[in-house]
Amino acid sequence: MNKKSIRDVDLAGKRVFCRVDFNVPMQDGVITDDTRIRAAVPTIQFLQGAGAKVILASHFGRPKGQVVEEMRLTPVAKHLSGLLGKDVKKLDDSVGPEVEAAVASMQNGEVILLENVRFHAGEEKNDPALAQSFAKLADLFVNDAFGAAHRAHASTAGIAQYIPAVAGLLMEKEIRFLGGALSRPERPFTAIVGGAKVKDKIAVIENLLTKVNHLIIGGGMANTFLKAQGCEIGASLCEDDKLDLARTLMAQAKERGVQLLMPVDVIVADRFAADADKQTVAVDAIPDGWMALDIGPKTVELYHQVIVDSKTVVWNGPMGVFEMDAFAGGTIGVAKAMEACQGTTIIGGGDSVAAVEKAGVAEKMTHISTGGGASLEFMEGKELPGVAVLQDNE
Ligand SMILES: Nc1ncnc2c1ncn2[C@@H]1O[C@H](COP(=O)(O)OP(=O)(O)O)[C@@H](O)[C@H]1O
Ligand SMILES: O=C(OP(=O)(O)O)[C@H](O)COP(=O)(O)O
């Protein structure tokens, strides 16, 4: 996947419509995690340095095509101004005569932020008229919004019908790490898949089985695999309609020579609560009425060995109910194994990002994706619409 980026094009004096993903967690107007904003700064500064007029666009939340006051990007503009050390003007809309006038008066190197693009119903419908209105503002489309690259919307994909489209530096980095790991990994290549449900990760597992040497399963979804193998899993979360599928996936792994690693012990609780009674048991000794909420210490040890011996590791989804300290041990143990691994370590977005942060090892990872849904679809082997529209490098 060799896409043109902002390094490959002439930017001086150009009006650049730069789509970013500033959909950050916010509480009462205060940004609680600015990772996605910081991740876009290198692209913004590169564009500024090259003398472009930088028109930033993003969605925020799901306002469903209407103006929702709490979903304005005003706090984001303020925060970005601090990060850039330069005032970023935020406009009240993302298209229309006032926006066009503001863009027309921009200086080279100036940065403005348009209002939440999802205030227009045409955004999520990928309406050509809205895409054209965005395109009218600029000479070049730069997509740096990896987190929204799985959406075929007017500002992530549609706009590329009308003006040339290239990747920003964050988009380029995400494609390089996630794409590189999946297409030409250094081996042994291990994938760790956890989280609540098999249902959400079927396509990911199927695609990974064609690529990895080891596939580690953890979290709630491991229960379905354990039951499919004949274990009694008590009151654990289980998808009974996915037992056959789990058996098929296990057979596929065997056929392909992929080592499938499943928990050998688990932490069980008498109810789903942080202060529940708990005990560590082998997977074939889960007491009736108890539920597995984390992988056990023997499993952590087993997974640790495989992870540290790998040259490439990709991780998506926690090993247990890590939001509760009592059931976070397995997830933290895997995070520590990732830290100890000398190879390339990639966190595929979502809850696993919070997990490596909780374990204090985020800095040690080779790459942490800024996209949850986007990285999942990437790992499913799907072509993301926001990537597909970018020009190929000859
Ligand atoms: N054994 C388990 N039983 C119930 N829920 C679990 C278990 N293990 C993990 N979970 C839950 O799975 C959720 C994350 O699942 P998911 O959304 O699929 O992961 P991700 O966001 O990383 O893709 C977490 O909220 C976690 O508490
Ligand atoms: O936060 C996002 O998704 P993610 O939590 O799956 O990474 C993206 O900004 C996409 O948002 P959307 O799922 O409302 O299209």
Coordinates of C-alpha atoms and ligand atoms in Angstrom, one line a residue:
M1 CA 0.0 0.0 0.0
N2 CA 2.1 2.8 -1.3
K3 CA 0.2 6.1 -1.1
K4 CA 1.3 9.6 -1.9
S5 CA 1.8 11.8 1.1
I6 CA 2.3 15.5 1.8
R7 CA 6.0 14.8 1.3
D8 CA 5.4 14.1 -2.4
V9 CA 3.6 17.2 -3.4
D10 CA 4.1 20.9 -3.8
L11 CA 2.5 22.8 -0.9
A12 CA 3.7 26.4 -1.0
G13 CA 0.9 28.8 -1.2
K14 CA -1.6 26.0 -1.6
R15 CA -5.0 25.9 0.2
V16 CA -5.0 22.5 1.9
F17 CA -8.2 20.8 3.2
C18 CA -6.7 18.7 6.0
R19 CA -9.2 16.1 7.5
V20 CA -8.1 15.2 11.0
D21 CA -9.8 13.1 13.7
F22 CA -10.3 15.4 16.6
N23 CA -13.1 13.2 18.0
V24 CA -11.5 13.2 21.4
P25 CA -13.0 12.3 24.8
M26 CA -14.5 15.4 26.5
Q27 CA -16.3 16.0 29.7
D28 CA -18.1 19.3 30.4
G29 CA -16.1 21.0 27.6
V30 CA -12.7 19.7 29.0
I31 CA -10.6 17.4 26.8
T32 CA -9.8 14.4 28.9
D33 CA -7.3 12.8 26.4
D34 CA -5.7 14.9 23.7
T35 CA -3.8 12.0 22.0
R36 CA -5.5 12.4 18.7
I37 CA -4.9 16.2 18.6
R38 CA -1.2 15.7 19.4
A39 CA -1.0 13.0 16.8
A40 CA -2.0 15.5 14.1
V41 CA 0.5 18.2 15.1
P42 CA 3.4 16.9 12.9
T43 CA 1.2 17.1 9.8
I44 CA -0.1 20.5 10.6
Q45 CA 3.4 21.8 11.3
F46 CA 4.7 20.2 8.1
L47 CA 2.0 22.0 6.1
Q48 CA 2.6 25.3 7.8
G49 CA 6.4 25.0 7.3
A50 CA 5.9 24.3 3.6
G51 CA 3.9 27.5 3.3
A52 CA 0.4 26.0 2.9
K53 CA -2.8 27.5 4.1
V54 CA -4.1 24.9 6.5
I55 CA -7.8 24.4 6.6
L56 CA -8.5 21.7 9.3
A57 CA -11.8 19.7 9.3
S58 CA -13.0 17.1 11.8
H59 CA -16.1 15.5 13.1
F60 CA -16.9 15.3 16.8
G61 CA -19.4 12.9 18.3
R62 CA -22.5 11.9 16.5
P63 CA -24.7 15.1 16.1
K64 CA -26.8 13.4 13.3
G65 CA -26.7 16.3 10.8
Q66 CA -27.7 19.0 13.2
V67 CA -26.0 21.8 15.1
V68 CA -25.5 20.5 18.7
E69 CA -23.9 23.2 20.9
E70 CA -22.0 20.8 23.1
M71 CA -20.4 19.3 20.0
R72 CA -18.8 22.4 18.6
L73 CA -15.0 22.3 18.1
T74 CA -14.3 25.4 20.1
P75 CA -12.4 23.6 23.0
V76 CA -10.4 21.7 20.4
A77 CA -9.3 24.9 18.7
K78 CA -8.2 26.4 22.0
H79 CA -6.3 23.3 22.9
L80 CA -4.7 23.1 19.5
S81 CA -3.6 26.8 19.7
G82 CA -1.7 25.9 22.9
L83 CA 0.0 22.9 21.2
L84 CA 1.0 24.9 18.2
G85 CA 1.9 28.0 20.1
K86 CA -0.1 29.9 17.6
D87 CA -3.7 31.1 17.5
V88 CA -6.0 28.8 15.6
K89 CA -9.2 30.5 14.4
K90 CA -12.3 28.3 14.6
L91 CA -15.1 29.1 12.2
D92 CA -18.8 28.7 12.9
D93 CA -19.5 26.4 9.9
S94 CA -17.6 24.1 7.6
V95 CA -19.0 25.4 4.3
G96 CA -20.7 28.4 2.9
P97 CA -19.9 32.0 1.9
E98 CA -18.5 33.0 5.3
V99 CA -16.1 30.1 5.3
E100 CA -15.1 30.8 1.8
A101 CA -14.4 34.5 2.7
A102 CA -12.3 33.4 5.7
V103 CA -10.3 31.0 3.6
A104 CA -9.8 33.6 0.9
S105 CA -8.1 35.9 3.4
M106 CA -5.7 33.3 4.8
Q107 CA -2.0 33.9 4.8
N108 CA 0.5 31.2 3.9
G109 CA 1.3 29.1 7.1
E110 CA -2.0 30.1 8.8
V111 CA -4.2 27.4 10.4
I112 CA -8.0 27.6 10.7
L113 CA -10.4 24.9 12.1
L114 CA -13.7 24.5 10.5
E115 CA -16.8 23.6 12.6
N116 CA -17.8 20.0 13.2
V117 CA -18.5 18.6 9.7
R118 CA -21.2 16.3 11.0
F119 CA -23.5 19.3 11.7
H120 CA -24.3 18.8 8.0
A121 CA -26.4 15.7 7.2
G122 CA -24.6 15.3 3.9
E123 CA -21.3 14.4 5.7
E124 CA -22.2 10.9 6.8
K125 CA -24.3 10.4 3.6
N126 CA -21.2 11.2 1.5
D127 CA -23.4 13.7 -0.3
P128 CA -21.6 14.9 -3.5
A129 CA -22.9 18.4 -3.1
L130 CA -21.3 18.8 0.4
A131 CA -18.1 17.1 -0.8
Q132 CA -17.9 19.6 -3.6
S133 CA -18.4 22.5 -1.2
F134 CA -15.5 21.2 0.8
A135 CA -13.4 20.8 -2.3
K136 CA -14.2 24.3 -3.4
L137 CA -12.3 25.6 -0.4
A138 CA -9.0 24.0 -1.3
D139 CA -6.4 23.0 -3.9
L140 CA -5.4 19.7 -2.2
F141 CA -7.1 17.2 0.1
V142 CA -4.9 15.8 2.9
N143 CA -6.4 12.9 4.8
D144 CA -4.8 12.5 8.3
A145 CA -7.9 11.1 10.0
F146 CA -6.9 7.5 10.3
G147 CA -9.5 7.1 13.1
A148 CA -12.3 7.9 10.6
A149 CA -10.7 6.3 7.6
H150 CA -13.2 3.4 7.7
R151 CA -16.0 5.9 7.1
A152 CA -16.9 6.8 3.5
H153 CA -18.1 10.3 4.3
A154 CA -18.0 13.6 2.4
S155 CA -14.9 14.9 4.2
T156 CA -13.0 11.6 4.4
A157 CA -13.7 10.2 0.9
G158 CA -16.2 12.1 -1.3
I159 CA -14.0 15.3 -1.5
A160 CA -11.3 13.2 -3.3
Q161 CA -13.5 13.1 -6.4
Y162 CA -12.9 16.7 -7.0
I163 CA -9.3 17.6 -5.8
P164 CA -6.1 15.6 -5.6
A165 CA -5.8 13.5 -2.4
V166 CA -2.7 12.5 -0.4
A167 CA -2.0 11.1 3.1
G168 CA -0.9 13.2 6.1
L169 CA 2.0 12.0 8.2
L170 CA -0.2 10.3 10.8
M171 CA -2.1 8.4 8.1
E172 CA 1.2 7.5 6.5
K173 CA 2.5 6.2 9.9
E174 CA -0.6 4.1 10.6
I175 CA -0.5 2.5 7.2
R176 CA 3.2 1.9 7.5
F177 CA 3.0 0.1 10.9
L178 CA -0.4 -1.7 10.6
G179 CA 0.1 -2.4 6.9
G180 CA 3.7 -3.4 7.3
A181 CA 2.9 -5.8 10.2
L182 CA 0.2 -7.6 8.2
S183 CA 1.9 -7.7 4.8
R184 CA 5.6 -8.4 5.6
P185 CA 6.0 -9.1 9.3
E186 CA 9.3 -10.1 10.8
R187 CA 8.6 -13.6 12.2
P188 CA 7.6 -15.1 14.6
F189 CA 4.5 -13.0 14.2
T190 CA 2.0 -13.1 17.1
A191 CA -1.5 -11.6 17.3
I192 CA -3.3 -11.2 20.6
V193 CA -7.1 -10.8 20.3
G194 CA -9.2 -10.2 23.3
G195 CA -12.3 -8.2 24.3
A196 CA -15.8 -9.1 25.0
K197 CA -17.2 -11.0 22.0
V198 CA -16.1 -13.4 19.3
K199 CA -18.9 -11.9 17.1
D200 CA -17.1 -8.5 16.9
K201 CA -13.8 -10.1 15.9
I202 CA -14.6 -13.0 13.6
A203 CA -13.3 -11.3 10.5
V204 CA -10.2 -10.1 12.4
I205 CA -9.4 -13.7 13.6
E206 CA -10.1 -15.2 10.1
N207 CA -7.7 -12.7 8.4
L208 CA -5.0 -13.0 11.1
L209 CA -5.1 -16.8 10.8
T210 CA -3.8 -16.4 7.3
K211 CA -0.8 -14.4 8.5
V212 CA 0.4 -15.2 12.0
N213 CA 2.5 -17.9 13.6
H214 CA 0.8 -17.6 17.0
L215 CA -2.7 -16.4 17.8
I216 CA -3.4 -15.6 21.5
I217 CA -7.0 -15.5 22.6
G218 CA -8.1 -13.8 25.9
G219 CA -10.9 -11.8 27.4
G220 CA -14.6 -12.7 27.4
M221 CA -14.4 -14.2 23.9
A222 CA -12.0 -16.9 25.2
N223 CA -15.0 -18.4 27.1
T224 CA -16.7 -19.3 23.9
F225 CA -13.6 -21.1 22.6
L226 CA -13.2 -22.9 26.0
K227 CA -16.8 -24.1 25.9
A228 CA -16.4 -25.2 22.3
Q229 CA -13.5 -27.4 23.5
G230 CA -15.7 -29.0 26.1
C231 CA -15.0 -26.9 29.2
E232 CA -17.8 -26.1 31.6
I233 CA -17.6 -22.3 31.9
G234 CA -20.2 -21.7 34.6
A235 CA -21.9 -18.3 34.4
S236 CA -19.1 -16.8 32.2
L237 CA -20.0 -14.6 29.2
C238 CA -20.5 -16.9 26.3
E239 CA -22.0 -16.7 22.8
D240 CA -23.7 -20.1 22.4
D241 CA -24.5 -19.4 18.8
K242 CA -20.8 -19.0 18.0
L243 CA -19.6 -22.4 19.3
D244 CA -19.5 -24.0 15.9
L245 CA -17.7 -21.0 14.5
A246 CA -15.2 -21.2 17.3
R247 CA -14.6 -24.9 16.4
T248 CA -14.2 -23.9 12.7
L249 CA -11.6 -21.3 13.6
M250 CA -9.7 -23.8 15.8
A251 CA -9.7 -26.2 12.9
Q252 CA -8.5 -23.5 10.5
A253 CA -5.7 -22.7 12.8
K254 CA -4.6 -26.3 12.9
E255 CA -4.8 -26.6 9.1
R256 CA -2.6 -23.6 8.7
G257 CA -0.1 -24.6 11.3
V258 CA -1.0 -21.5 13.5
Q259 CA -0.4 -22.1 17.2
L260 CA -3.7 -21.1 18.9
L261 CA -3.1 -20.2 22.5
M262 CA -6.1 -20.4 24.9
P263 CA -6.2 -19.7 28.7
V264 CA -5.2 -22.6 30.9
D265 CA -6.4 -20.9 34.1
V266 CA -8.8 -18.0 34.8
I267 CA -9.8 -15.7 37.6
V268 CA -13.4 -16.4 38.4
A269 CA -15.8 -14.3 40.4
D270 CA -19.2 -15.0 42.0
R271 CA -20.7 -12.0 40.4
F272 CA -19.8 -9.2 37.9
A273 CA -18.5 -6.6 40.4
A274 CA -15.2 -5.1 41.5
D275 CA -15.6 -6.4 45.0
A276 CA -16.9 -9.9 44.1
D277 CA -15.5 -13.0 45.7
K278 CA -12.8 -14.4 43.4
Q279 CA -10.5 -17.3 43.0
T280 CA -8.0 -18.7 40.5
V281 CA -8.9 -22.0 38.9
A282 CA -7.9 -24.2 36.0
V283 CA -10.2 -23.8 32.9
D284 CA -11.6 -27.3 33.5
A285 CA -12.5 -26.5 37.1
I286 CA -14.7 -23.4 36.8
P287 CA -17.3 -23.7 39.6
D288 CA -21.0 -23.7 38.7
G289 CA -22.5 -20.2 38.8
W290 CA -19.1 -18.5 38.8
M291 CA -17.8 -16.3 35.9
A292 CA -14.3 -16.0 34.3
L293 CA -13.4 -12.3 34.3
D294 CA -9.7 -12.5 33.7
I295 CA -6.9 -14.9 32.5
G296 CA -4.9 -16.5 35.4
P297 CA -1.2 -16.3 36.3
K298 CA -0.2 -19.5 34.5
T299 CA -1.8 -18.2 31.3
V300 CA 0.0 -14.9 31.7
E301 CA 3.2 -16.8 32.0
L302 CA 2.5 -18.9 28.9
Y303 CA 1.5 -15.9 26.8
H304 CA 4.5 -13.9 28.1
Q305 CA 6.9 -16.4 26.7
V306 CA 5.4 -16.4 23.3
I307 CA 5.2 -12.6 23.2
V308 CA 8.8 -12.0 24.2
D309 CA 10.0 -14.5 21.7
S310 CA 8.1 -12.8 18.8
K311 CA 9.6 -10.3 16.3
T312 CA 6.2 -8.7 15.6
V313 CA 3.2 -8.5 17.9
V314 CA -0.2 -7.0 17.2
W315 CA -2.7 -6.6 20.1
N316 CA -6.4 -5.8 20.1
G317 CA -8.7 -6.2 23.0
P318 CA -8.2 -6.7 26.8
M319 CA -7.6 -10.1 28.4
G320 CA -10.2 -9.5 31.1
V321 CA -12.5 -6.9 32.7
F322 CA -9.5 -4.6 33.1
E323 CA -11.6 -1.6 34.1
M324 CA -11.9 -3.3 37.5
D325 CA -8.5 -3.6 39.3
A326 CA -9.4 -7.0 40.6
F327 CA -9.6 -8.3 37.0
A328 CA -6.9 -6.2 35.4
G329 CA -3.9 -8.5 36.2
G330 CA -4.0 -10.5 33.0
T331 CA -4.3 -7.5 30.7
I332 CA -1.5 -5.7 32.6
G333 CA 0.6 -8.9 32.5
V334 CA 0.3 -9.0 28.7
A335 CA 1.1 -5.3 28.5
K336 CA 4.3 -6.0 30.4
A337 CA 5.1 -8.8 28.1
M338 CA 4.7 -6.4 25.2
E339 CA 7.1 -4.1 27.0
A340 CA 9.7 -6.9 27.4
C341 CA 9.4 -7.8 23.7
Q342 CA 12.3 -6.6 21.6
G343 CA 10.4 -6.8 18.3
T344 CA 7.9 -4.5 16.8
T345 CA 4.9 -4.0 19.1
I346 CA 1.7 -2.6 17.8
I347 CA -1.5 -1.7 19.7
G348 CA -4.5 -1.8 17.4
G349 CA -6.6 0.9 19.0
G350 CA -9.7 0.6 21.2
D351 CA -9.5 -0.6 24.8
S352 CA -6.0 -2.0 24.5
V353 CA -4.7 1.6 24.3
A354 CA -6.2 2.3 27.7
A355 CA -4.8 -1.0 28.9
V356 CA -1.2 -0.2 28.0
E357 CA -1.6 3.3 29.5
K358 CA -2.9 1.8 32.7
A359 CA 0.1 -0.6 32.7
G360 CA 2.4 2.4 32.2
V361 CA 4.1 0.9 29.1
A362 CA 2.6 3.0 26.4
E363 CA 5.9 4.8 25.7
K364 CA 7.6 1.4 25.1
M365 CA 5.3 0.4 22.2
T366 CA 6.5 0.7 18.7
H367 CA 3.1 2.0 17.5
I368 CA -0.2 2.8 19.1
S369 CA -3.0 3.2 16.6
T370 CA -5.2 6.3 16.9
G371 CA -8.1 4.3 15.4
G372 CA -10.3 1.8 17.2
G373 CA -12.9 0.8 14.5
A374 CA -10.5 1.8 11.7
S375 CA -7.7 -0.4 13.0
L376 CA -10.1 -3.4 13.4
E377 CA -11.3 -3.0 9.9
F378 CA -7.7 -2.7 8.7
M379 CA -6.9 -6.0 10.6
E380 CA -9.9 -7.6 8.9
G381 CA -8.0 -6.9 5.6
K382 CA -10.6 -4.5 4.4
E383 CA -9.6 -1.5 2.3
L384 CA -10.5 1.6 4.2
P385 CA -12.5 4.2 2.1
G386 CA -10.4 7.1 3.5
V387 CA -7.2 5.3 2.3
A388 CA -8.6 4.0 -1.0
V389 CA -9.2 7.5 -2.3
L390 CA -5.6 8.6 -1.8
Q391 CA -3.3 8.8 -4.8
D392 CA -0.9 5.9 -5.4
N393 CA 2.8 6.5 -5.5
E394 CA 4.0 5.5 -9.0
Ligands
LIG1 N1 -14.0 -12.3 30.7 C1 -14.7 -11.2 30.4 N2 -16.1 -11.2 30.7 C2 -16.8 -10.1 30.4 N3 -16.3 -9.0 29.8 C3 -15.0 -9.0 29.5 C4 -14.2 -10.1 29.8 N4 -12.9 -9.8 29.3 C5 -13.0 -8.5 28.8 N5 -14.2 -8.0 28.9 C6 -14.7 -6.7 28.5 O1 -14.5 -6.5 27.1 C7 -14.5 -5.1 26.8 C8 -13.7 -4.7 25.7 O2 -14.1 -5.5 24.6 P1 -14.1 -4.9 23.1 O3 -14.9 -3.7 23.0 O4 -14.4 -6.1 22.2 O5 -12.5 -4.6 23.0 P2 -11.8 -3.4 22.2 O6 -12.4 -2.1 22.5 O7 -10.4 -3.4 22.7 O8 -11.9 -3.8 20.7 C9 -14.0 -4.4 28.1 O9 -15.0 -3.5 28.6 C10 -13.9 -5.6 29.1 O10 -14.4 -5.3 30.4
LIG2 O1 -13.6 7.6 17.6 C1 -13.8 7.0 16.5 O2 -14.0 5.7 16.5 P1 -13.2 4.6 17.4 O3 -13.7 4.9 18.8 O4 -13.7 3.3 16.9 O5 -11.8 4.8 17.2 C2 -13.7 7.8 15.2 O6 -13.5 9.1 15.4 C3 -14.9 7.4 14.3 O7 -16.1 7.9 14.9 P2 -17.4 7.3 14.5 O8 -17.5 5.9 15.0 O9 -18.5 8.2 15.2 O10 -17.5 7.3 13.0

